[in-house]
Amino acid sequence: MKSYVREKVVKLALAGGWRGIAVEKWAKLAVEPDSIAENPEKVFKSDSNCITAMKKFKCGVKKPSLVFKKTTNKFTGGILFDFIRGTKARRNFNLALELSARGIDTALPAAALWRRKAFGEMESILLTEYIPGSINLYDVAFGRNREIIEKFSSRKEIITQVASILAKLRKAGYWHRDSKAGNFIVYKNGDENWRARLVDLDGIKPNYLYLGKNNVRTLAKLAETLTRFRMVNFTDLYRGFFNYCRELNIYHGERRRWFGRVERMTVAMRLATAVADSYKEVRSD
């Protein structure tokens, strides 16, 4: 296995029982964890236990925009396990550093904060760098960027890079159990080419067992979330599958067998989603 060099990490001095670490270039980050969710510039996702949003933070003389994901969990068996292996924010912070060092395009971590409260309640916050002008793959599938939908070269760039990210994850010994379109963003880099990046690491797990099944599930989940939209071209999806196989040296007969397995699992996932959606409609009537 190739060696890799991670960025240097420093401890943050925080009040109120909070602990934190940051990448060295964010060592001067000024953050108040208890009020971090107040007045965000943009909210990406929010529910009773978690909020993902973007806002400006002071870091030295600058005020850059960062994405934060704050999670609050009550005491459960999973929380007990987290006491042993570390909070989700800290695990994802370290995982993002590792993946970035391995050349896998993922959200660049800035800091991880956590606090354990009474009765087993745990709070954790992961901060990552924000890329202005970025949109997720759901936005692309909805047709909210006409350039990508109408320009073959743009679609090819994006699907090739998404396939490369998933292939590199596999080669690094990981798989993504929730590789839905919303967990990838696309953006234009300095030379005006489109780039793709993985931004949600919650579903990434070590691939110790069932290697083939896990990787089929990764591809099928992404395909299932994209094939819901008429804007998505099946040829583009197959091109992504082809590039994924090529990067992993999967050819000819083996590739056809893989495609058949991915296709069957994608159909099964679509049927399960349709049944679940129908059940919700019946319950709401």
PDB file of N, CA and C in Angstrom, residues 124-214:
ATOM      1  N   SER A 124     -21.603  17.037  18.200  1.00  0.00           N
ATOM      2  CA  SER A 124     -20.382  17.094  17.395  1.00  0.00           C
ATOM      3  C   SER A 124     -20.607  17.999  16.194  1.00  0.00           C
ATOM      4  N   ILE A 125     -19.539  18.663  15.776  1.00  0.00           N
ATOM      5  CA  ILE A 125     -19.603  19.603  14.653  1.00  0.00           C
ATOM      6  C   ILE A 125     -18.397  19.367  13.749  1.00  0.00           C
ATOM      7  N   LEU A 126     -18.666  19.179  12.475  1.00  0.00           N
ATOM      8  CA  LEU A 126     -17.602  19.078  11.478  1.00  0.00           C
ATOM      9  C   LEU A 126     -17.667  20.306  10.585  1.00  0.00           C
ATOM     10  N   LEU A 127     -16.541  20.993  10.424  1.00  0.00           N
ATOM     11  CA  LEU A 127     -16.460  22.157   9.546  1.00  0.00           C
ATOM     12  C   LEU A 127     -15.566  21.829   8.357  1.00  0.00           C
ATOM     13  N   THR A 128     -16.056  22.129   7.160  1.00  0.00           N
ATOM     14  CA  THR A 128     -15.299  21.875   5.940  1.00  0.00           C
ATOM     15  C   THR A 128     -15.289  23.132   5.074  1.00  0.00           C
ATOM     16  N   GLU A 129     -14.339  23.193   4.169  1.00  0.00           N
ATOM     17  CA  GLU A 129     -14.214  24.363   3.303  1.00  0.00           C
ATOM     18  C   GLU A 129     -15.372  24.417   2.305  1.00  0.00           C
ATOM     19  N   TYR A 130     -15.870  25.623   2.083  1.00  0.00           N
ATOM     20  CA  TYR A 130     -16.979  25.843   1.153  1.00  0.00           C
ATOM     21  C   TYR A 130     -16.435  26.265  -0.206  1.00  0.00           C
ATOM     22  N   ILE A 131     -17.034  25.728  -1.274  1.00  0.00           N
ATOM     23  CA  ILE A 131     -16.633  26.084  -2.634  1.00  0.00           C
ATOM     24  C   ILE A 131     -17.739  26.935  -3.251  1.00  0.00           C
ATOM     25  N   PRO A 132     -17.514  28.228  -3.449  1.00  0.00           N
ATOM     26  CA  PRO A 132     -18.546  29.096  -4.031  1.00  0.00           C
ATOM     27  C   PRO A 132     -18.986  28.601  -5.409  1.00  0.00           C
ATOM     28  N   GLY A 133     -20.279  28.685  -5.652  1.00  0.00           N
ATOM     29  CA  GLY A 133     -20.808  28.292  -6.950  1.00  0.00           C
ATOM     30  C   GLY A 133     -21.019  26.807  -7.133  1.00  0.00           C
ATOM     31  N   SER A 134     -20.754  26.013  -6.106  1.00  0.00           N
ATOM     32  CA  SER A 134     -20.917  24.563  -6.232  1.00  0.00           C
ATOM     33  C   SER A 134     -22.390  24.179  -6.130  1.00  0.00           C
ATOM     34  N   ILE A 135     -22.762  23.107  -6.812  1.00  0.00           N
ATOM     35  CA  ILE A 135     -24.105  22.540  -6.733  1.00  0.00           C
ATOM     36  C   ILE A 135     -23.969  21.033  -6.592  1.00  0.00           C
ATOM     37  N   ASN A 136     -24.987  20.379  -6.024  1.00  0.00           N
ATOM     38  CA  ASN A 136     -24.877  18.931  -5.905  1.00  0.00           C
ATOM     39  C   ASN A 136     -25.480  18.238  -7.126  1.00  0.00           C
ATOM     40  N   LEU A 137     -25.276  16.939  -7.208  1.00  0.00           N
ATOM     41  CA  LEU A 137     -25.726  16.198  -8.393  1.00  0.00           C
ATOM     42  C   LEU A 137     -27.241  16.176  -8.523  1.00  0.00           C
ATOM     43  N   TYR A 138     -27.970  16.327  -7.416  1.00  0.00           N
ATOM     44  CA  TYR A 138     -29.422  16.443  -7.519  1.00  0.00           C
ATOM     45  C   TYR A 138     -29.799  17.687  -8.324  1.00  0.00           C
ATOM     46  N   ASP A 139     -29.097  18.799  -8.062  1.00  0.00           N
ATOM     47  CA  ASP A 139     -29.358  20.026  -8.818  1.00  0.00           C
ATOM     48  C   ASP A 139     -29.112  19.803 -10.310  1.00  0.00           C
ATOM     49  N   VAL A 140     -28.053  19.055 -10.616  1.00  0.00           N
ATOM     50  CA  VAL A 140     -27.757  18.745 -12.019  1.00  0.00           C
ATOM     51  C   VAL A 140     -28.875  17.901 -12.616  1.00  0.00           C
ATOM     52  N   ALA A 141     -29.308  16.871 -11.872  1.00  0.00           N
ATOM     53  CA  ALA A 141     -30.356  15.979 -12.364  1.00  0.00           C
ATOM     54  C   ALA A 141     -31.684  16.705 -12.548  1.00  0.00           C
ATOM     55  N   PHE A 142     -31.944  17.714 -11.713  1.00  0.00           N
ATOM     56  CA  PHE A 142     -33.160  18.517 -11.842  1.00  0.00           C
ATOM     57  C   PHE A 142     -33.092  19.465 -13.039  1.00  0.00           C
ATOM     58  N   GLY A 143     -31.913  19.581 -13.660  1.00  0.00           N
ATOM     59  CA  GLY A 143     -31.761  20.469 -14.799  1.00  0.00           C
ATOM     60  C   GLY A 143     -31.531  21.913 -14.430  1.00  0.00           C
ATOM     61  N   ARG A 144     -30.978  22.152 -13.228  1.00  0.00           N
ATOM     62  CA  ARG A 144     -30.782  23.522 -12.757  1.00  0.00           C
ATOM     63  C   ARG A 144     -29.507  24.164 -13.300  1.00  0.00           C
ATOM     64  N   ASN A 145     -28.735  23.408 -14.065  1.00  0.00           N
ATOM     65  CA  ASN A 145     -27.571  23.977 -14.746  1.00  0.00           C
ATOM     66  C   ASN A 145     -27.633  23.540 -16.204  1.00  0.00           C
ATOM     67  N   ARG A 146     -28.059  24.433 -17.062  1.00  0.00           N
ATOM     68  CA  ARG A 146     -28.276  24.081 -18.459  1.00  0.00           C
ATOM     69  C   ARG A 146     -26.981  23.718 -19.175  1.00  0.00           C
ATOM     70  N   GLU A 147     -25.873  24.342 -18.781  1.00  0.00           N
ATOM     71  CA  GLU A 147     -24.603  24.051 -19.453  1.00  0.00           C
ATOM     72  C   GLU A 147     -24.246  22.576 -19.329  1.00  0.00           C
ATOM     73  N   ILE A 148     -24.412  22.025 -18.119  1.00  0.00           N
ATOM     74  CA  ILE A 148     -24.060  20.622 -17.908  1.00  0.00           C
ATOM     75  C   ILE A 148     -25.002  19.708 -18.676  1.00  0.00           C
ATOM     76  N   ILE A 149     -26.296  19.999 -18.619  1.00  0.00           N
ATOM     77  CA  ILE A 149     -27.279  19.152 -19.288  1.00  0.00           C
ATOM     78  C   ILE A 149     -27.090  19.163 -20.802  1.00  0.00           C
ATOM     79  N   GLU A 150     -26.787  20.322 -21.364  1.00  0.00           N
ATOM     80  CA  GLU A 150     -26.745  20.464 -22.822  1.00  0.00           C
ATOM     81  C   GLU A 150     -25.371  20.198 -23.426  1.00  0.00           C
ATOM     82  N   LYS A 151     -24.315  20.208 -22.608  1.00  0.00           N
ATOM     83  CA  LYS A 151     -22.963  20.071 -23.144  1.00  0.00           C
ATOM     84  C   LYS A 151     -22.398  18.693 -22.817  1.00  0.00           C
ATOM     85  N   PHE A 152     -22.140  17.910 -23.844  1.00  0.00           N
ATOM     86  CA  PHE A 152     -21.655  16.542 -23.665  1.00  0.00           C
ATOM     87  C   PHE A 152     -20.342  16.505 -22.890  1.00  0.00           C
ATOM     88  N   SER A 153     -19.403  17.397 -23.216  1.00  0.00           N
ATOM     89  CA  SER A 153     -18.090  17.372 -22.571  1.00  0.00           C
ATOM     90  C   SER A 153     -18.194  17.634 -21.071  1.00  0.00           C
ATOM     91  N   SER A 154     -19.133  18.485 -20.653  1.00  0.00           N
ATOM     92  CA  SER A 154     -19.312  18.772 -19.223  1.00  0.00           C
ATOM     93  C   SER A 154     -19.845  17.548 -18.495  1.00  0.00           C
ATOM     94  N   ARG A 155     -20.836  16.888 -19.085  1.00  0.00           N
ATOM     95  CA  ARG A 155     -21.388  15.675 -18.462  1.00  0.00           C
ATOM     96  C   ARG A 155     -20.323  14.588 -18.380  1.00  0.00           C
ATOM     97  N   LYS A 156     -19.515  14.481 -19.426  1.00  0.00           N
ATOM     98  CA  LYS A 156     -18.462  13.469 -19.441  1.00  0.00           C
ATOM     99  C   LYS A 156     -17.439  13.731 -18.343  1.00  0.00           C
ATOM    100  N   GLU A 157     -17.038  14.995 -18.170  1.00  0.00           N
ATOM    101  CA  GLU A 157     -16.085  15.352 -17.116  1.00  0.00           C
ATOM    102  C   GLU A 157     -16.605  14.932 -15.744  1.00  0.00           C
ATOM    103  N   ILE A 158     -17.870  15.258 -15.485  1.00  0.00           N
ATOM    104  CA  ILE A 158     -18.436  15.026 -14.156  1.00  0.00           C
ATOM    105  C   ILE A 158     -18.594  13.539 -13.872  1.00  0.00           C
ATOM    106  N   ILE A 159     -19.199  12.792 -14.792  1.00  0.00           N
ATOM    107  CA  ILE A 159     -19.450  11.375 -14.524  1.00  0.00           C
ATOM    108  C   ILE A 159     -18.142  10.599 -14.437  1.00  0.00           C
ATOM    109  N   THR A 160     -17.129  11.012 -15.206  1.00  0.00           N
ATOM    110  CA  THR A 160     -15.820  10.361 -15.133  1.00  0.00           C
ATOM    111  C   THR A 160     -15.187  10.573 -13.767  1.00  0.00           C
ATOM    112  N   GLN A 161     -15.306  11.783 -13.228  1.00  0.00           N
ATOM    113  CA  GLN A 161     -14.703  12.079 -11.928  1.00  0.00           C
ATOM    114  C   GLN A 161     -15.450  11.399 -10.783  1.00  0.00           C
ATOM    115  N   VAL A 162     -16.783  11.338 -10.861  1.00  0.00           N
ATOM    116  CA  VAL A 162     -17.547  10.632  -9.829  1.00  0.00           C
ATOM    117  C   VAL A 162     -17.155   9.155  -9.821  1.00  0.00           C
ATOM    118  N   ALA A 163     -17.044   8.563 -11.010  1.00  0.00           N
ATOM    119  CA  ALA A 163     -16.630   7.165 -11.105  1.00  0.00           C
ATOM    120  C   ALA A 163     -15.232   6.971 -10.532  1.00  0.00           C
ATOM    121  N   SER A 164     -14.341   7.926 -10.797  1.00  0.00           N
ATOM    122  CA  SER A 164     -12.971   7.835 -10.286  1.00  0.00           C
ATOM    123  C   SER A 164     -12.941   7.909  -8.762  1.00  0.00           C
ATOM    124  N   ILE A 165     -13.771   8.777  -8.178  1.00  0.00           N
ATOM    125  CA  ILE A 165     -13.830   8.886  -6.715  1.00  0.00           C
ATOM    126  C   ILE A 165     -14.234   7.551  -6.099  1.00  0.00           C
ATOM    127  N   LEU A 166     -15.281   6.923  -6.649  1.00  0.00           N
ATOM    128  CA  LEU A 166     -15.758   5.652  -6.100  1.00  0.00           C
ATOM    129  C   LEU A 166     -14.738   4.537  -6.309  1.00  0.00           C
ATOM    130  N   ALA A 167     -14.060   4.551  -7.455  1.00  0.00           N
ATOM    131  CA  ALA A 167     -13.036   3.531  -7.714  1.00  0.00           C
ATOM    132  C   ALA A 167     -11.850   3.696  -6.767  1.00  0.00           C
ATOM    133  N   LYS A 168     -11.440   4.933  -6.532  1.00  0.00           N
ATOM    134  CA  LYS A 168     -10.321   5.178  -5.617  1.00  0.00           C
ATOM    135  C   LYS A 168     -10.689   4.801  -4.183  1.00  0.00           C
ATOM    136  N   LEU A 169     -11.951   5.011  -3.810  1.00  0.00           N
ATOM    137  CA  LEU A 169     -12.401   4.574  -2.485  1.00  0.00           C
ATOM    138  C   LEU A 169     -12.214   3.073  -2.336  1.00  0.00           C
ATOM    139  N   ARG A 170     -12.618   2.344  -3.371  1.00  0.00           N
ATOM    140  CA  ARG A 170     -12.487   0.887  -3.308  1.00  0.00           C
ATOM    141  C   ARG A 170     -11.022   0.485  -3.197  1.00  0.00           C
ATOM    142  N   LYS A 171     -10.157   1.117  -3.992  1.00  0.00           N
ATOM    143  CA  LYS A 171      -8.738   0.768  -3.953  1.00  0.00           C
ATOM    144  C   LYS A 171      -8.104   1.122  -2.611  1.00  0.00           C
ATOM    145  N   ALA A 172      -8.682   2.120  -1.916  1.00  0.00           N
ATOM    146  CA  ALA A 172      -8.169   2.511  -0.602  1.00  0.00           C
ATOM    147  C   ALA A 172      -8.726   1.633   0.518  1.00  0.00           C
ATOM    148  N   GLY A 173      -9.624   0.684   0.173  1.00  0.00           N
ATOM    149  CA  GLY A 173     -10.172  -0.223   1.175  1.00  0.00           C
ATOM    150  C   GLY A 173     -11.467   0.244   1.801  1.00  0.00           C
ATOM    151  N   TYR A 174     -12.212   1.124   1.107  1.00  0.00           N
ATOM    152  CA  TYR A 174     -13.473   1.645   1.633  1.00  0.00           C
ATOM    153  C   TYR A 174     -14.602   1.424   0.628  1.00  0.00           C
ATOM    154  N   TRP A 175     -15.820   1.583   1.113  1.00  0.00           N
ATOM    155  CA  TRP A 175     -16.991   1.619   0.237  1.00  0.00           C
ATOM    156  C   TRP A 175     -17.984   2.611   0.819  1.00  0.00           C
ATOM    157  N   HIS A 176     -18.891   3.127  -0.025  1.00  0.00           N
ATOM    158  CA  HIS A 176     -19.871   4.123   0.410  1.00  0.00           C
ATOM    159  C   HIS A 176     -21.254   3.491   0.370  1.00  0.00           C
ATOM    160  N   ARG A 177     -21.877   3.352   1.531  1.00  0.00           N
ATOM    161  CA  ARG A 177     -23.183   2.691   1.589  1.00  0.00           C
ATOM    162  C   ARG A 177     -24.339   3.653   1.296  1.00  0.00           C
ATOM    163  N   ASP A 178     -24.042   4.955   1.171  1.00  0.00           N
ATOM    164  CA  ASP A 178     -25.096   5.939   0.892  1.00  0.00           C
ATOM    165  C   ASP A 178     -24.604   6.916  -0.179  1.00  0.00           C
ATOM    166  N   SER A 179     -24.209   6.367  -1.319  1.00  0.00           N
ATOM    167  CA  SER A 179     -23.598   7.174  -2.386  1.00  0.00           C
ATOM    168  C   SER A 179     -24.650   7.853  -3.257  1.00  0.00           C
ATOM    169  N   LYS A 180     -25.632   8.487  -2.629  1.00  0.00           N
ATOM    170  CA  LYS A 180     -26.684   9.169  -3.378  1.00  0.00           C
ATOM    171  C   LYS A 180     -26.148  10.457  -4.001  1.00  0.00           C
ATOM    172  N   ALA A 181     -26.914  10.968  -4.966  1.00  0.00           N
ATOM    173  CA  ALA A 181     -26.461  12.124  -5.734  1.00  0.00           C
ATOM    174  C   ALA A 181     -26.210  13.346  -4.857  1.00  0.00           C
ATOM    175  N   GLY A 182     -26.971  13.496  -3.777  1.00  0.00           N
ATOM    176  CA  GLY A 182     -26.816  14.658  -2.915  1.00  0.00           C
ATOM    177  C   GLY A 182     -25.512  14.696  -2.151  1.00  0.00           C
ATOM    178  N   ASN A 183     -24.768  13.592  -2.152  1.00  0.00           N
ATOM    179  CA  ASN A 183     -23.500  13.542  -1.427  1.00  0.00           C
ATOM    180  C   ASN A 183     -22.300  13.915  -2.300  1.00  0.00           C
ATOM    181  N   PHE A 184     -22.572  14.344  -3.529  1.00  0.00           N
ATOM    182  CA  PHE A 184     -21.518  14.814  -4.426  1.00  0.00           C
ATOM    183  C   PHE A 184     -21.844  16.241  -4.868  1.00  0.00           C
ATOM    184  N   ILE A 185     -20.823  17.079  -4.956  1.00  0.00           N
ATOM    185  CA  ILE A 185     -21.007  18.413  -5.525  1.00  0.00           C
ATOM    186  C   ILE A 185     -20.170  18.534  -6.788  1.00  0.00           C
ATOM    187  N   VAL A 186     -20.558  19.468  -7.646  1.00  0.00           N
ATOM    188  CA  VAL A 186     -19.765  19.796  -8.831  1.00  0.00           C
ATOM    189  C   VAL A 186     -19.527  21.296  -8.840  1.00  0.00           C
ATOM    190  N   TYR A 187     -18.417  21.696  -9.395  1.00  0.00           N
ATOM    191  CA  TYR A 187     -18.049  23.107  -9.419  1.00  0.00           C
ATOM    192  C   TYR A 187     -17.018  23.317 -10.519  1.00  0.00           C
ATOM    193  N   LYS A 188     -16.805  24.568 -10.890  1.00  0.00           N
ATOM    194  CA  LYS A 188     -15.793  24.890 -11.893  1.00  0.00           C
ATOM    195  C   LYS A 188     -14.502  25.288 -11.201  1.00  0.00           C
ATOM    196  N   ASN A 189     -13.402  24.707 -11.674  1.00  0.00           N
ATOM    197  CA  ASN A 189     -12.109  25.073 -11.095  1.00  0.00           C
ATOM    198  C   ASN A 189     -11.500  26.237 -11.876  1.00  0.00           C
ATOM    199  N   GLY A 190     -10.246  26.538 -11.616  1.00  0.00           N
ATOM    200  CA  GLY A 190      -9.623  27.720 -12.198  1.00  0.00           C
ATOM    201  C   GLY A 190      -9.556  27.734 -13.710  1.00  0.00           C
ATOM    202  N   ASP A 191      -9.473  26.554 -14.349  1.00  0.00           N
ATOM    203  CA  ASP A 191      -9.377  26.527 -15.810  1.00  0.00           C
ATOM    204  C   ASP A 191     -10.737  26.320 -16.471  1.00  0.00           C
ATOM    205  N   GLU A 192     -11.808  26.588 -15.711  1.00  0.00           N
ATOM    206  CA  GLU A 192     -13.177  26.543 -16.224  1.00  0.00           C
ATOM    207  C   GLU A 192     -13.665  25.139 -16.553  1.00  0.00           C
ATOM    208  N   ASN A 193     -12.971  24.119 -16.066  1.00  0.00           N
ATOM    209  CA  ASN A 193     -13.454  22.751 -16.222  1.00  0.00           C
ATOM    210  C   ASN A 193     -14.284  22.371 -15.003  1.00  0.00           C
ATOM    211  N   TRP A 194     -15.245  21.484 -15.198  1.00  0.00           N
ATOM    212  CA  TRP A 194     -16.077  21.030 -14.094  1.00  0.00           C
ATOM    213  C   TRP A 194     -15.343  19.973 -13.285  1.00  0.00           C
ATOM    214  N   ARG A 195     -15.484  20.064 -11.972  1.00  0.00           N
ATOM    215  CA  ARG A 195     -14.885  19.098 -11.061  1.00  0.00           C
ATOM    216  C   ARG A 195     -15.972  18.516 -10.165  1.00  0.00           C
ATOM    217  N   ALA A 196     -15.772  17.282  -9.714  1.00  0.00           N
ATOM    218  CA  ALA A 196     -16.701  16.628  -8.787  1.00  0.00           C
ATOM    219  C   ALA A 196     -15.984  16.365  -7.471  1.00  0.00           C
ATOM    220  N   ARG A 197     -16.754  16.380  -6.384  1.00  0.00           N
ATOM    221  CA  ARG A 197     -16.160  16.160  -5.067  1.00  0.00           C
ATOM    222  C   ARG A 197     -17.178  15.476  -4.158  1.00  0.00           C
ATOM    223  N   LEU A 198     -16.714  14.532  -3.363  1.00  0.00           N
ATOM    224  CA  LEU A 198     -17.544  13.851  -2.369  1.00  0.00           C
ATOM    225  C   LEU A 198     -17.590  14.706  -1.111  1.00  0.00           C
ATOM    226  N   VAL A 199     -18.798  15.020  -0.611  1.00  0.00           N
ATOM    227  CA  VAL A 199     -18.887  15.966   0.506  1.00  0.00           C
ATOM    228  C   VAL A 199     -19.476  15.379   1.785  1.00  0.00           C
ATOM    229  N   ASP A 200     -20.127  14.242   1.726  1.00  0.00           N
ATOM    230  CA  ASP A 200     -20.699  13.644   2.936  1.00  0.00           C
ATOM    231  C   ASP A 200     -20.047  12.286   3.150  1.00  0.00           C
ATOM    232  N   LEU A 201     -19.322  12.148   4.259  1.00  0.00           N
ATOM    233  CA  LEU A 201     -18.544  10.934   4.508  1.00  0.00           C
ATOM    234  C   LEU A 201     -19.211   9.987   5.492  1.00  0.00           C
ATOM    235  N   ASP A 202     -20.431  10.304   5.941  1.00  0.00           N
ATOM    236  CA  ASP A 202     -21.083   9.478   6.957  1.00  0.00           C
ATOM    237  C   ASP A 202     -21.234   8.023   6.517  1.00  0.00           C
ATOM    238  N   GLY A 203     -21.455   7.812   5.212  1.00  0.00           N
ATOM    239  CA  GLY A 203     -21.723   6.453   4.740  1.00  0.00           C
ATOM    240  C   GLY A 203     -20.495   5.660   4.351  1.00  0.00           C
ATOM    241  N   ILE A 204     -19.302   6.210   4.512  1.00  0.00           N
ATOM    242  CA  ILE A 204     -18.084   5.503   4.109  1.00  0.00           C
ATOM    243  C   ILE A 204     -17.654   4.534   5.212  1.00  0.00           C
ATOM    244  N   LYS A 205     -17.452   3.283   4.818  1.00  0.00           N
ATOM    245  CA  LYS A 205     -17.086   2.239   5.773  1.00  0.00           C
ATOM    246  C   LYS A 205     -15.903   1.430   5.238  1.00  0.00           C
ATOM    247  N   PRO A 206     -15.091   0.867   6.142  1.00  0.00           N
ATOM    248  CA  PRO A 206     -14.039  -0.051   5.687  1.00  0.00           C
ATOM    249  C   PRO A 206     -14.668  -1.261   5.009  1.00  0.00           C
ATOM    250  N   ASN A 207     -14.060  -1.717   3.938  1.00  0.00           N
ATOM    251  CA  ASN A 207     -14.625  -2.814   3.157  1.00  0.00           C
ATOM    252  C   ASN A 207     -13.935  -4.125   3.527  1.00  0.00           C
ATOM    253  N   TYR A 208     -14.226  -4.608   4.743  1.00  0.00           N
ATOM    254  CA  TYR A 208     -13.579  -5.822   5.220  1.00  0.00           C
ATOM    255  C   TYR A 208     -14.199  -7.080   4.612  1.00  0.00           C
ATOM    256  N   LEU A 209     -15.533  -7.111   4.546  1.00  0.00           N
ATOM    257  CA  LEU A 209     -16.244  -8.307   4.105  1.00  0.00           C
ATOM    258  C   LEU A 209     -17.144  -7.984   2.919  1.00  0.00           C
ATOM    259  N   TYR A 210     -17.560  -9.017   2.186  1.00  0.00           N
ATOM    260  CA  TYR A 210     -18.498  -8.890   1.073  1.00  0.00           C
ATOM    261  C   TYR A 210     -18.053  -7.799   0.093  1.00  0.00           C
ATOM    262  N   LEU A 211     -16.798  -7.876  -0.308  1.00  0.00           N
ATOM    263  CA  LEU A 211     -16.192  -6.845  -1.149  1.00  0.00           C
ATOM    264  C   LEU A 211     -17.027  -6.540  -2.389  1.00  0.00           C
ATOM    265  N   GLY A 212     -17.374  -7.579  -3.162  1.00  0.00           N
ATOM    266  CA  GLY A 212     -18.116  -7.362  -4.395  1.00  0.00           C
ATOM    267  C   GLY A 212     -19.502  -6.804  -4.149  1.00  0.00           C
ATOM    268  N   LYS A 213     -20.226  -7.365  -3.176  1.00  0.00           N
ATOM    269  CA  LYS A 213     -21.590  -6.927  -2.889  1.00  0.00           C
ATOM    270  C   LYS A 213     -21.624  -5.466  -2.469  1.00  0.00           C
ATOM    271  N   ASN A 214     -20.687  -5.055  -1.633  1.00  0.00           N
ATOM    272  CA  ASN A 214     -20.661  -3.669  -1.170  1.00  0.00           C
ATOM    273  C   ASN A 214     -20.425  -2.695  -2.317  1.00  0.00           C
TER     274      ASN A 214
END
